[in-house]
Coordinates of C-alpha atoms in Angstrom, one line a residue:
Chain A
N1 CA -68.9 93.2 -41.9
A2 CA -67.7 95.0 -45.0
G3 CA -69.5 92.5 -47.3
V4 CA -68.0 92.2 -50.8
T5 CA -65.4 94.8 -51.6
Q6 CA -63.8 95.5 -55.0
T7 CA -60.8 97.5 -56.0
P8 CA -60.2 99.6 -58.0
K9 CA -63.5 101.5 -58.6
F10 CA -62.3 102.8 -61.9
Q11 CA -59.5 101.8 -64.2
V12 CA -58.3 102.9 -67.7
L13 CA -55.9 100.6 -69.6
K14 CA -54.3 100.7 -72.9
T15 CA -54.7 97.8 -75.3
G16 CA -52.3 95.0 -74.5
Q17 CA -51.8 95.9 -70.9
S18 CA -52.6 93.4 -68.1
M19 CA -54.1 94.0 -64.7
T20 CA -55.8 92.3 -61.8
L21 CA -59.2 93.3 -60.4
Q22 CA -59.4 92.5 -56.7
C23 CA -62.4 91.1 -54.9
A24 CA -62.6 90.2 -51.2
Q25 CA -65.4 89.1 -48.9
D26 CA -65.5 88.8 -45.1
M27 CA -68.6 86.6 -44.8
N28 CA -66.8 83.2 -45.0
H29 CA -68.7 82.5 -48.2
E30 CA -67.6 79.4 -50.2
Y31 CA -69.0 80.5 -53.6
M32 CA -67.6 83.5 -55.4
S33 CA -68.0 84.7 -59.0
W34 CA -67.2 87.4 -61.5
Y35 CA -69.6 89.0 -63.9
R36 CA -69.3 91.7 -66.6
Q37 CA -72.1 94.1 -67.5
D38 CA -71.9 95.8 -70.9
P39 CA -74.0 99.0 -71.4
G40 CA -77.7 98.3 -71.5
M41 CA -77.2 94.6 -70.9
G42 CA -77.6 92.1 -68.2
L43 CA -74.8 90.5 -66.3
R44 CA -72.8 87.6 -67.8
L45 CA -70.8 85.1 -65.8
I46 CA -67.0 85.1 -66.4
H47 CA -65.6 82.6 -63.9
Y48 CA -66.8 81.2 -60.6
S49 CA -65.3 79.3 -57.6
V50 CA -67.1 76.8 -55.3
G51 CA -64.3 77.0 -52.7
A52 CA -60.6 77.6 -52.2
G53 CA -58.5 76.0 -54.9
I54 CA -61.5 75.3 -57.2
T55 CA -62.5 77.5 -60.1
D56 CA -64.4 77.0 -63.3
Q57 CA -65.5 78.9 -66.4
G58 CA -68.7 80.8 -66.9
E59 CA -70.4 82.0 -70.1
V60 CA -67.7 84.4 -71.2
P61 CA -64.2 83.3 -69.8
N62 CA -62.0 84.1 -72.8
G63 CA -59.3 86.7 -72.0
Y64 CA -59.6 86.3 -68.2
N65 CA -57.9 84.2 -65.6
V66 CA -58.8 83.5 -61.9
S67 CA -57.4 81.7 -58.9
R68 CA -58.7 81.1 -55.4
S69 CA -56.0 80.6 -52.9
T70 CA -58.0 81.7 -49.9
T71 CA -61.7 81.7 -49.0
E72 CA -61.7 85.5 -48.8
D73 CA -60.1 86.6 -52.1
F74 CA -61.0 85.9 -55.7
P75 CA -58.9 88.1 -58.1
L76 CA -59.7 88.4 -61.8
R77 CA -56.8 88.8 -64.2
L78 CA -56.9 90.4 -67.6
L79 CA -54.1 88.9 -69.5
S80 CA -53.9 91.4 -72.5
A81 CA -56.6 94.0 -72.4
A82 CA -58.7 94.6 -75.5
P83 CA -61.3 97.3 -76.2
S84 CA -64.0 94.6 -76.1
Q85 CA -63.3 94.2 -72.4
T86 CA -64.5 97.7 -71.7
S87 CA -67.3 97.0 -69.2
V88 CA -68.3 97.1 -65.6
Y89 CA -67.1 94.1 -63.6
F90 CA -69.0 92.8 -60.6
C91 CA -67.9 90.3 -58.0
A92 CA -70.4 88.3 -55.9
S93 CA -70.4 85.7 -53.2
S94 CA -72.8 83.3 -51.5
Y95 CA -72.5 81.0 -48.6
G96 CA -73.2 77.7 -50.4
G97 CA -70.3 76.0 -52.0
Q98 CA -72.5 74.9 -54.9
G99 CA -73.9 78.4 -55.4
A100 CA -76.7 77.8 -52.9
G101 CA -78.1 80.7 -51.0
E102 CA -78.4 84.4 -51.7
Q103 CA -75.7 86.1 -53.7
Y104 CA -74.3 89.4 -52.5
F105 CA -72.6 91.8 -55.0
G106 CA -69.7 94.2 -54.7
P107 CA -70.0 97.8 -55.9
G108 CA -68.3 97.1 -59.3
T109 CA -65.2 98.2 -61.1
R110 CA -65.6 100.3 -64.2
L111 CA -62.9 99.4 -66.8
T112 CA -62.1 101.3 -70.0
V113 CA -59.7 99.9 -72.5
T114 CA -58.4 102.4 -75.1
Chain B
G1 CA -78.0 76.2 -71.4
I2 CA -80.9 77.7 -69.5
Q3 CA -82.6 80.7 -71.0
V4 CA -84.0 83.5 -68.9
E5 CA -86.4 86.0 -70.3
Q6 CA -87.9 89.0 -68.6
S7 CA -90.9 91.1 -69.5
P8 CA -91.7 93.8 -70.2
P9 CA -88.3 95.2 -71.3
D10 CA -89.3 98.7 -70.5
L11 CA -92.0 100.2 -68.2
I12 CA -93.0 103.7 -67.5
L13 CA -95.4 104.4 -64.5
Q14 CA -96.9 107.3 -62.7
E15 CA -96.0 107.5 -59.1
G16 CA -98.5 105.5 -57.1
A17 CA -99.2 102.9 -59.8
N18 CA -98.8 99.1 -59.4
S19 CA -96.8 96.9 -61.7
T20 CA -95.9 93.2 -62.3
L21 CA -92.6 92.1 -63.7
R22 CA -92.2 88.6 -65.1
C23 CA -89.2 86.2 -65.3
N24 CA -89.5 83.1 -67.4
F25 CA -86.8 80.4 -67.4
S26 CA -86.4 77.4 -69.7
D27 CA -85.3 74.7 -67.2
S28 CA -85.7 73.7 -63.6
V29 CA -83.8 75.9 -61.1
N30 CA -82.5 75.6 -57.6
N31 CA -82.0 79.3 -57.0
L32 CA -83.7 82.4 -58.1
Q33 CA -83.1 86.0 -57.0
W34 CA -84.5 89.4 -57.9
F35 CA -82.3 92.5 -57.9
H36 CA -82.8 96.2 -58.4
Q37 CA -79.9 98.0 -60.1
N38 CA -80.3 101.7 -59.1
P39 CA -79.3 104.6 -61.4
W40 CA -75.8 104.6 -59.8
G41 CA -75.2 101.0 -60.9
Q42 CA -75.5 99.3 -57.5
L43 CA -77.1 95.9 -57.3
I44 CA -79.6 95.6 -54.5
N45 CA -80.9 92.3 -53.3
L46 CA -84.7 92.2 -53.3
F47 CA -85.7 88.6 -52.9
Y48 CA -84.1 85.2 -52.7
I49 CA -87.0 83.1 -53.8
P50 CA -86.4 79.7 -55.4
S51 CA -90.1 78.9 -54.7
G52 CA -93.1 80.3 -52.9
T53 CA -94.1 83.8 -52.1
K54 CA -92.3 86.5 -50.1
Q55 CA -93.2 90.1 -49.2
N56 CA -91.1 93.0 -48.2
G57 CA -93.0 96.3 -47.7
R58 CA -94.4 97.4 -51.1
L59 CA -92.6 94.6 -52.9
S60 CA -93.6 91.0 -53.2
A61 CA -92.5 88.1 -55.3
T62 CA -93.8 84.7 -56.3
T63 CA -91.9 81.8 -57.9
V64 CA -93.8 78.9 -59.4
A65 CA -90.8 76.6 -60.1
T66 CA -92.9 73.8 -61.6
E67 CA -94.2 76.2 -64.3
R68 CA -90.8 78.0 -64.7
Y69 CA -91.7 81.6 -63.9
S70 CA -91.4 84.2 -61.2
L71 CA -93.2 87.4 -60.7
L72 CA -92.2 90.6 -58.9
Y73 CA -95.0 92.9 -57.8
I74 CA -94.4 96.6 -57.0
S75 CA -97.3 98.4 -55.4
S76 CA -97.7 102.2 -54.9
S77 CA -94.5 102.9 -56.9
Q78 CA -92.2 105.7 -56.0
T79 CA -89.6 107.6 -58.1
T80 CA -86.9 105.8 -56.1
D81 CA -88.1 102.5 -57.6
S82 CA -86.7 103.6 -60.9
G83 CA -83.9 101.5 -62.3
V84 CA -83.4 98.1 -63.8
Y85 CA -84.9 94.9 -62.3
F86 CA -83.1 91.6 -62.9
C87 CA -83.9 88.1 -62.1
A88 CA -81.0 85.6 -61.9
V89 CA -81.4 81.8 -61.8
R90 CA -79.1 78.8 -61.1
A91 CA -80.2 75.8 -63.1
S92 CA -80.5 72.5 -61.3
G93 CA -77.3 70.5 -61.5
T94 CA -75.1 73.5 -62.3
Y95 CA -73.1 76.0 -60.4
K96 CA -73.7 78.9 -62.8
Y97 CA -76.0 81.8 -62.2
I98 CA -77.6 83.2 -65.4
F99 CA -79.2 86.7 -65.5
G100 CA -82.2 87.8 -67.4
T101 CA -82.0 90.9 -69.7
G102 CA -83.8 93.0 -67.2
T103 CA -86.9 95.3 -67.0
R104 CA -86.1 99.0 -67.1
L105 CA -88.6 100.9 -64.9
K106 CA -89.1 104.6 -64.9
V107 CA -91.5 106.1 -62.3
L108 CA -92.6 109.6 -63.0
A109 CA -93.5 112.1 -60.3

């Protein structure tokens, strides 16, 4: 199993550009989530999904969209990038549809917005 | 929403020393995990421990859910233990995981 994979590893955007961060898992986990980690800080939940077709907002959802058309994939879209979105983005998954069970994290995507 | 506090915020140890990291949370939880974020930024699962006690080598953890805290014990610390330790909880009745602010550990050779 590859576990949780994220692409790209690094990305530089200009203010106003849009992009999609990719996240995939091959463990048939129902629950998937996106976090951002700013320098010297803990992780904050952006959006999460309890199963295909079901998503909801976390602590810091503004400026981000998600969708979950398959169990395996959970892409995160930045609609119009801003310097405040410069951060490291982590995707995670766990087997329980309600967030039960152990979460496994991907390696992260380091995003810089200039 | 639930508040998660970790202490101490920073810790410096000599190699071989023992330490205890604490995670306090403000509401009842269904899930609790401890992670180690290494200097390269990778998040490593240490324990999934919504209640009770677990041990894995030099590390052990205890969660007392009724008193709303969890402890992570590191014995005979090594330089490779350096990094940031996070606890993350999922409050009862929610689907959201909330992370604590972390304990930054540096182990000196």
